[in-house]
Amino acid sequence: MNIPFYIFKRTYIIMKIRLLLSTSLFLILFSVKSFAQVNNCDVRQLKVETYDFALKNLDSLKAYTKNPLVTVSLEFSEKGDIKNIDYYTAYADKNQKKVKVWKNLETFVKESFSHCPDSHFYNGREQVLTAIFALPLTKEELTKAKKEVESGADYIPFGEEQKDIDKNSKYTLEVKNFTVGKKTNEPLTKEGVLDYNRSKMVKLSDIFHIAFELEKVGKITYLKYKLYERVDNKGVIITSENWRPVVNGKVNLSVKGIRDTHPGVKHVKEGEEFDFDIQIAFHS
């Protein structure tokens, strides 16, 4: 049976659109995967990259706005998705004003802060749900702002030396301090061996445990962990985090935040805090 040409043409167009959508989705996923190969999900590194972008494009930025300083304000979900990005002049002043910036800057910031898959952004120590930083529009102030961020404690520079870790490596887990609500653990050190990039459940006390695994993306090895509390003979998650970079064979988990809550776990008060400092070092 011959198919009328107009039906064939319409079918062809639909197939072509579907193909284009599939290709676009692939490119988006590829872009995310590629970006994750070099990005460590620390907002300080992303700020430095924004400063570098501004330094390279100062003429275009200054042509669009005459203000010497713009404040970038980002709001994230608990999984690291961008909920909102705004730009202000005279931030936190009575003359504060929301402004538009050069569209290429908007695109750069949005893409930079969107490519940490399923991640908590962090700022050296704390999980970050908002990131507010000044973006000067002069070479001198941009260079100064960049140096201030890079000189911060525990800052991991872009391109820091990476070290391959064997999937069955030994590890040393050192708990320097550990507090959940009113419960505080004594410092301790644990030795263990990975089982194909995964730890067993590591006992921190009769109540608390931690488990982690490694995943290599591109040149960077990341650590994912979950911190558990035993409640009625089952484990409930206090907090979890993905995509912490392992630098020179170790990772520092210095974290403070609000613990997760769970249905039926009555002793956990809303807003209860946790605070811990744990170092995990991998070795042969």
mmCIF file of C-alpha atoms in Angstrom:
data_model
loop_
_atom_site.group_PDB
_atom_site.id
_atom_site.type_symbol
_atom_site.label_atom_id
_atom_site.label_comp_id
_atom_site.label_asym_id
_atom_site.label_seq_id
_atom_site.Cartn_x
_atom_site.Cartn_y
_atom_site.Cartn_z
ATOM 1 C CA MET A 1 0.000 0.000 0.000
ATOM 2 C CA ASN A 2 1.384 3.401 -0.937
ATOM 3 C CA ILE A 3 1.683 5.916 1.895
ATOM 4 C CA PRO A 4 0.491 9.418 0.958
ATOM 5 C CA PHE A 5 3.427 11.818 0.750
ATOM 6 C CA TYR A 6 2.040 14.281 3.320
ATOM 7 C CA ILE A 7 1.750 11.467 5.913
ATOM 8 C CA PHE A 8 5.267 10.279 5.091
ATOM 9 C CA LYS A 9 6.577 13.833 5.410
ATOM 10 C CA ARG A 10 4.826 14.389 8.758
ATOM 11 C CA THR A 11 6.159 11.058 10.059
ATOM 12 C CA TYR A 12 9.654 11.986 8.918
ATOM 13 C CA ILE A 13 9.455 15.339 10.696
ATOM 14 C CA ILE A 14 8.298 13.665 13.950
ATOM 15 C CA MET A 15 11.149 11.131 13.722
ATOM 16 C CA LYS A 16 13.618 13.912 13.061
ATOM 17 C CA ILE A 17 12.393 15.909 16.066
ATOM 18 C CA ARG A 18 12.672 12.830 18.269
ATOM 19 C CA LEU A 19 16.183 12.232 16.994
ATOM 20 C CA LEU A 20 17.142 15.828 17.714
ATOM 21 C CA LEU A 21 15.687 15.595 21.234
ATOM 22 C CA SER A 22 17.602 12.378 21.868
ATOM 23 C CA THR A 23 20.802 13.961 20.587
ATOM 24 C CA SER A 24 20.256 17.045 22.762
ATOM 25 C CA LEU A 25 19.690 14.902 25.836
ATOM 26 C CA PHE A 26 22.876 12.970 25.100
ATOM 27 C CA LEU A 27 24.847 16.200 24.747
ATOM 28 C CA ILE A 28 23.469 17.498 28.047
ATOM 29 C CA LEU A 29 24.371 14.279 29.871
ATOM 30 C CA PHE A 30 27.786 14.217 28.195
ATOM 31 C CA SER A 31 28.367 17.826 29.228
ATOM 32 C CA VAL A 32 27.487 17.035 32.852
ATOM 33 C CA LYS A 33 29.755 13.975 32.839
ATOM 34 C CA SER A 34 32.621 15.889 31.266
ATOM 35 C CA PHE A 35 32.342 18.796 33.695
ATOM 36 C CA ALA A 36 32.337 16.420 36.661
ATOM 37 C CA GLN A 37 35.738 15.158 35.528
ATOM 38 C CA VAL A 38 37.409 18.383 36.672
ATOM 39 C CA ASN A 39 34.989 19.953 39.141
ATOM 40 C CA ASN A 40 35.140 19.122 42.840
ATOM 41 C CA CYS A 41 31.798 20.676 43.848
ATOM 42 C CA ASP A 42 33.429 23.121 46.263
ATOM 43 C CA VAL A 43 31.752 26.505 45.764
ATOM 44 C CA ARG A 44 35.079 28.218 46.425
ATOM 45 C CA GLN A 45 36.605 26.628 43.331
ATOM 46 C CA LEU A 46 33.555 27.632 41.313
ATOM 47 C CA LYS A 47 33.921 31.207 42.566
ATOM 48 C CA VAL A 48 37.545 31.232 41.426
ATOM 49 C CA GLU A 49 36.483 29.953 38.006
ATOM 50 C CA THR A 50 33.905 32.766 37.850
ATOM 51 C CA TYR A 51 36.632 35.306 38.684
ATOM 52 C CA ASP A 52 38.829 33.849 35.923
ATOM 53 C CA PHE A 53 35.939 34.117 33.460
ATOM 54 C CA ALA A 54 35.371 37.748 34.467
ATOM 55 C CA LEU A 55 39.064 38.573 34.091
ATOM 56 C CA LYS A 56 39.049 37.204 30.545
ATOM 57 C CA ASN A 57 35.866 39.061 29.619
ATOM 58 C CA LEU A 58 36.153 42.340 31.524
ATOM 59 C CA ASP A 59 35.566 44.529 28.491
ATOM 60 C CA SER A 60 32.272 42.792 27.671
ATOM 61 C CA LEU A 61 31.128 42.843 31.310
ATOM 62 C CA LYS A 62 31.956 46.515 31.778
ATOM 63 C CA ALA A 63 30.292 47.420 28.502
ATOM 64 C CA TYR A 64 27.065 45.924 29.821
ATOM 65 C CA THR A 65 27.132 47.440 33.318
ATOM 66 C CA LYS A 66 28.976 50.487 34.595
ATOM 67 C CA ASN A 67 28.751 49.398 38.224
ATOM 68 C CA PRO A 68 32.206 48.383 39.563
ATOM 69 C CA LEU A 69 30.747 45.599 41.728
ATOM 70 C CA VAL A 70 27.975 43.022 41.283
ATOM 71 C CA THR A 71 26.897 40.513 43.934
ATOM 72 C CA VAL A 72 25.971 37.006 42.810
ATOM 73 C CA SER A 73 23.343 35.214 44.911
ATOM 74 C CA LEU A 74 22.657 31.492 44.369
ATOM 75 C CA GLU A 75 20.147 29.280 46.154
ATOM 76 C CA PHE A 76 20.481 25.470 46.037
ATOM 77 C CA SER A 77 18.255 22.565 46.932
ATOM 78 C CA GLU A 78 19.555 19.978 49.405
ATOM 79 C CA LYS A 79 20.685 17.864 46.443
ATOM 80 C CA GLY A 80 22.671 20.647 44.849
ATOM 81 C CA ASP A 81 20.177 21.737 42.186
ATOM 82 C CA ILE A 82 20.050 25.461 41.493
ATOM 83 C CA LYS A 83 16.749 26.920 42.653
ATOM 84 C CA ASN A 84 17.502 30.554 41.917
ATOM 85 C CA ILE A 85 20.268 32.934 40.719
ATOM 86 C CA ASP A 86 20.087 36.699 41.132
ATOM 87 C CA TYR A 87 22.489 39.578 40.618
ATOM 88 C CA TYR A 88 22.506 42.760 42.698
ATOM 89 C CA THR A 89 24.174 46.122 42.994
ATOM 90 C CA ALA A 90 24.536 47.742 46.426
ATOM 91 C CA TYR A 91 23.796 44.354 48.001
ATOM 92 C CA ALA A 92 22.503 44.484 51.627
ATOM 93 C CA ASP A 93 22.227 48.276 51.354
ATOM 94 C CA LYS A 94 19.055 50.366 51.333
ATOM 95 C CA ASN A 95 19.774 51.084 47.648
ATOM 96 C CA GLN A 96 20.053 47.380 46.779
ATOM 97 C CA LYS A 97 18.820 46.692 43.255
ATOM 98 C CA LYS A 98 18.369 43.473 41.292
ATOM 99 C CA VAL A 99 20.045 43.819 37.899
ATOM 100 C CA LYS A 100 20.639 41.966 34.665
ATOM 101 C CA VAL A 101 24.191 41.102 33.679
ATOM 102 C CA TRP A 102 25.912 40.138 30.445
ATOM 103 C CA LYS A 103 24.085 37.021 29.189
ATOM 104 C CA ASN A 104 27.339 35.078 28.724
ATOM 105 C CA LEU A 105 28.113 35.588 32.416
ATOM 106 C CA GLU A 106 24.632 34.349 33.351
ATOM 107 C CA THR A 107 25.153 31.266 31.197
ATOM 108 C CA PHE A 108 28.621 30.595 32.631
ATOM 109 C CA VAL A 109 27.496 30.852 36.270
ATOM 110 C CA LYS A 110 24.413 28.716 35.684
ATOM 111 C CA GLU A 111 26.344 25.979 33.915
ATOM 112 C CA SER A 112 29.245 26.036 36.379
ATOM 113 C CA PHE A 113 26.961 25.567 39.367
ATOM 114 C CA SER A 114 24.721 23.006 37.657
ATOM 115 C CA HIS A 115 27.131 20.216 36.856
ATOM 116 C CA CYS A 116 27.720 18.474 40.166
ATOM 117 C CA PRO A 117 25.482 15.429 39.849
ATOM 118 C CA ASP A 118 23.373 14.543 42.899
ATOM 119 C CA SER A 119 25.665 16.547 45.135
ATOM 120 C CA HIS A 120 25.800 18.546 48.294
ATOM 121 C CA PHE A 121 27.808 21.652 47.489
ATOM 122 C CA TYR A 122 30.211 22.440 50.266
ATOM 123 C CA ASN A 123 32.473 25.266 51.306
ATOM 124 C CA GLY A 124 35.365 23.487 52.945
ATOM 125 C CA ARG A 125 33.310 22.576 55.989
ATOM 126 C CA GLU A 126 29.569 23.119 55.727
ATOM 127 C CA GLN A 127 26.964 22.009 53.232
ATOM 128 C CA VAL A 128 25.996 25.068 51.218
ATOM 129 C CA LEU A 129 22.384 25.921 50.435
ATOM 130 C CA THR A 130 23.143 29.524 49.494
ATOM 131 C CA ALA A 131 26.236 31.062 47.959
ATOM 132 C CA ILE A 132 26.597 34.835 47.942
ATOM 133 C CA PHE A 133 29.786 36.396 46.652
ATOM 134 C CA ALA A 134 30.964 39.727 45.325
ATOM 135 C CA LEU A 135 32.055 39.920 41.698
ATOM 136 C CA PRO A 136 34.247 43.000 41.169
ATOM 137 C CA LEU A 137 34.468 44.355 37.650
ATOM 138 C CA THR A 138 38.016 45.703 37.812
ATOM 139 C CA LYS A 139 41.182 43.697 37.217
ATOM 140 C CA GLU A 140 42.767 44.705 40.521
ATOM 141 C CA GLU A 141 39.783 43.789 42.698
ATOM 142 C CA LEU A 142 39.095 40.549 40.816
ATOM 143 C CA THR A 143 42.705 39.444 41.283
ATOM 144 C CA LYS A 144 42.512 40.323 44.982
ATOM 145 C CA ALA A 145 39.220 38.446 45.469
ATOM 146 C CA LYS A 146 40.626 35.369 43.731
ATOM 147 C CA LYS A 147 43.725 35.312 45.948
ATOM 148 C CA GLU A 148 41.614 35.625 49.099
ATOM 149 C CA VAL A 149 39.561 32.539 48.166
ATOM 150 C CA GLU A 150 42.603 30.490 47.171
ATOM 151 C CA SER A 151 44.378 31.256 50.448
ATOM 152 C CA GLY A 152 41.491 29.882 52.543
ATOM 153 C CA ALA A 153 41.936 26.849 54.797
ATOM 154 C CA ASP A 154 41.605 23.434 53.077
ATOM 155 C CA TYR A 155 41.042 25.031 49.678
ATOM 156 C CA ILE A 156 41.625 22.513 46.873
ATOM 157 C CA PRO A 157 43.054 24.273 43.812
ATOM 158 C CA PHE A 158 41.794 23.375 40.375
ATOM 159 C CA GLY A 159 44.019 20.670 38.881
ATOM 160 C CA GLU A 160 45.477 19.567 42.238
ATOM 161 C CA GLU A 161 47.527 16.410 41.860
ATOM 162 C CA GLN A 162 45.340 13.307 41.753
ATOM 163 C CA LYS A 163 46.383 9.847 42.866
ATOM 164 C CA ASP A 164 44.910 6.595 41.598
ATOM 165 C CA ILE A 165 43.532 4.399 44.377
ATOM 166 C CA ASP A 166 43.397 0.635 44.053
ATOM 167 C CA LYS A 167 39.903 -0.813 44.381
ATOM 168 C CA ASN A 168 41.119 -3.025 47.257
ATOM 169 C CA SER A 169 43.241 -0.414 49.055
ATOM 170 C CA LYS A 170 43.741 -0.287 52.785
ATOM 171 C CA TYR A 171 42.461 2.796 54.548
ATOM 172 C CA THR A 172 42.830 4.592 57.850
ATOM 173 C CA LEU A 173 39.765 6.401 59.179
ATOM 174 C CA GLU A 174 40.491 8.959 61.902
ATOM 175 C CA VAL A 175 37.650 10.575 63.852
ATOM 176 C CA LYS A 176 38.969 13.844 65.281
ATOM 177 C CA ASN A 177 35.654 15.030 66.690
ATOM 178 C CA PHE A 178 32.100 13.797 66.373
ATOM 179 C CA THR A 179 28.860 15.188 67.816
ATOM 180 C CA VAL A 180 25.226 14.500 66.932
ATOM 181 C CA GLY A 181 22.754 16.470 69.027
ATOM 182 C CA LYS A 182 23.827 15.897 72.621
ATOM 183 C CA LYS A 183 25.783 12.720 71.806
ATOM 184 C CA THR A 184 29.529 13.092 71.494
ATOM 185 C CA ASN A 185 31.974 10.358 70.483
ATOM 186 C CA GLU A 186 35.540 10.120 71.678
ATOM 187 C CA PRO A 187 38.269 10.477 69.007
ATOM 188 C CA LEU A 188 39.261 7.144 67.478
ATOM 189 C CA THR A 189 41.161 5.557 64.592
ATOM 190 C CA LYS A 190 39.983 2.606 62.499
ATOM 191 C CA GLU A 191 41.844 0.508 59.940
ATOM 192 C CA GLY A 192 40.116 -1.296 57.090
ATOM 193 C CA VAL A 193 40.329 -2.611 53.531
ATOM 194 C CA LEU A 194 38.132 -1.666 50.579
ATOM 195 C CA ASP A 195 36.167 -4.377 48.844
ATOM 196 C CA TYR A 196 36.087 -3.350 45.215
ATOM 197 C CA ASN A 197 35.957 0.388 46.068
ATOM 198 C CA ARG A 198 33.495 -0.055 48.957
ATOM 199 C CA SER A 199 34.034 -0.087 52.694
ATOM 200 C CA LYS A 200 32.151 -2.307 55.075
ATOM 201 C CA MET A 201 30.011 -0.591 57.711
ATOM 202 C CA VAL A 202 32.580 1.109 59.967
ATOM 203 C CA LYS A 203 31.562 1.156 63.622
ATOM 204 C CA LEU A 204 32.187 4.514 65.292
ATOM 205 C CA SER A 205 30.304 3.588 68.478
ATOM 206 C CA ASP A 206 27.467 1.307 69.592
ATOM 207 C CA ILE A 207 25.090 3.826 67.983
ATOM 208 C CA PHE A 208 26.902 5.399 65.026
ATOM 209 C CA HIS A 209 28.341 3.865 61.851
ATOM 210 C CA ILE A 210 29.680 5.178 58.550
ATOM 211 C CA ALA A 211 29.985 3.534 55.130
ATOM 212 C CA PHE A 212 31.638 4.911 52.006
ATOM 213 C CA GLU A 213 32.639 4.064 48.464
ATOM 214 C CA LEU A 214 34.875 5.483 45.761
ATOM 215 C CA GLU A 215 33.999 6.357 42.185
ATOM 216 C CA LYS A 216 36.426 7.626 39.580
ATOM 217 C CA VAL A 217 35.099 10.109 37.027
ATOM 218 C CA GLY A 218 37.662 11.248 34.502
ATOM 219 C CA LYS A 219 40.878 11.921 36.407
ATOM 220 C CA ILE A 220 39.284 12.542 39.802
ATOM 221 C CA THR A 221 38.331 9.934 42.385
ATOM 222 C CA TYR A 222 35.322 10.927 44.482
ATOM 223 C CA LEU A 223 34.132 9.612 47.832
ATOM 224 C CA LYS A 224 30.470 9.054 48.666
ATOM 225 C CA TYR A 225 29.493 8.395 52.255
ATOM 226 C CA LYS A 226 26.500 7.817 54.509
ATOM 227 C CA LEU A 227 26.532 8.365 58.259
ATOM 228 C CA TYR A 228 24.105 6.166 60.176
ATOM 229 C CA GLU A 229 22.540 6.009 63.620
ATOM 230 C CA ARG A 230 21.133 2.756 65.001
ATOM 231 C CA VAL A 231 17.486 3.114 65.996
ATOM 232 C CA ASP A 232 15.461 0.043 67.057
ATOM 233 C CA ASN A 233 17.934 -2.336 65.391
ATOM 234 C CA LYS A 234 17.886 -0.525 62.063
ATOM 235 C CA GLY A 235 20.092 2.161 60.614
ATOM 236 C CA VAL A 236 18.732 5.620 59.827
ATOM 237 C CA ILE A 237 20.764 8.178 57.926
ATOM 238 C CA ILE A 238 22.050 11.225 59.783
ATOM 239 C CA THR A 239 23.575 12.744 56.666
ATOM 240 C CA SER A 240 25.011 11.668 53.315
ATOM 241 C CA GLU A 241 27.115 13.303 50.671
ATOM 242 C CA ASN A 242 28.364 12.522 47.184
ATOM 243 C CA TRP A 243 31.285 13.674 45.065
ATOM 244 C CA ARG A 244 33.875 14.652 47.681
ATOM 245 C CA PRO A 245 37.204 14.659 45.803
ATOM 246 C CA VAL A 246 40.005 12.461 47.111
ATOM 247 C CA VAL A 247 43.160 14.581 46.886
ATOM 248 C CA ASN A 248 46.616 13.010 47.209
ATOM 249 C CA GLY A 249 45.093 9.823 48.568
ATOM 250 C CA LYS A 250 42.950 11.299 51.316
ATOM 251 C CA VAL A 251 39.732 13.153 51.988
ATOM 252 C CA ASN A 252 38.764 15.367 54.905
ATOM 253 C CA LEU A 253 35.119 15.320 55.983
ATOM 254 C CA SER A 254 34.813 18.386 58.162
ATOM 255 C CA VAL A 255 31.079 18.930 58.190
ATOM 256 C CA LYS A 256 28.478 20.738 60.253
ATOM 257 C CA GLY A 257 24.764 20.804 59.489
ATOM 258 C CA ILE A 258 21.205 19.767 60.320
ATOM 259 C CA ARG A 259 20.663 16.027 60.504
ATOM 260 C CA ASP A 260 18.132 14.125 58.423
ATOM 261 C CA THR A 261 14.851 13.172 60.085
ATOM 262 C CA HIS A 262 12.875 9.966 59.543
ATOM 263 C CA PRO A 263 9.258 8.933 60.134
ATOM 264 C CA GLY A 264 8.924 7.052 63.411
ATOM 265 C CA VAL A 265 12.253 8.284 64.833
ATOM 266 C CA LYS A 266 10.750 10.238 67.691
ATOM 267 C CA HIS A 267 13.870 11.187 69.633
ATOM 268 C CA VAL A 268 15.245 13.351 66.801
ATOM 269 C CA LYS A 269 14.255 16.956 67.313
ATOM 270 C CA GLU A 270 13.697 19.138 64.265
ATOM 271 C CA GLY A 271 16.772 21.253 63.633
ATOM 272 C CA GLU A 272 19.112 18.954 65.571
ATOM 273 C CA GLU A 273 22.704 19.589 64.521
ATOM 274 C CA PHE A 274 25.636 17.330 63.786
ATOM 275 C CA ASP A 275 29.291 18.308 63.729
ATOM 276 C CA PHE A 276 32.143 16.000 62.778
ATOM 277 C CA ASP A 277 35.704 16.041 61.522
ATOM 278 C CA ILE A 278 36.795 12.755 59.926
ATOM 279 C CA GLN A 279 39.843 12.059 57.749
ATOM 280 C CA ILE A 280 40.062 8.997 55.513
ATOM 281 C CA ALA A 281 43.481 8.161 54.033
ATOM 282 C CA PHE A 282 44.046 5.397 51.455
ATOM 283 C CA HIS A 283 47.306 3.482 51.204
ATOM 284 C CA SER A 284 48.798 0.244 49.853
#
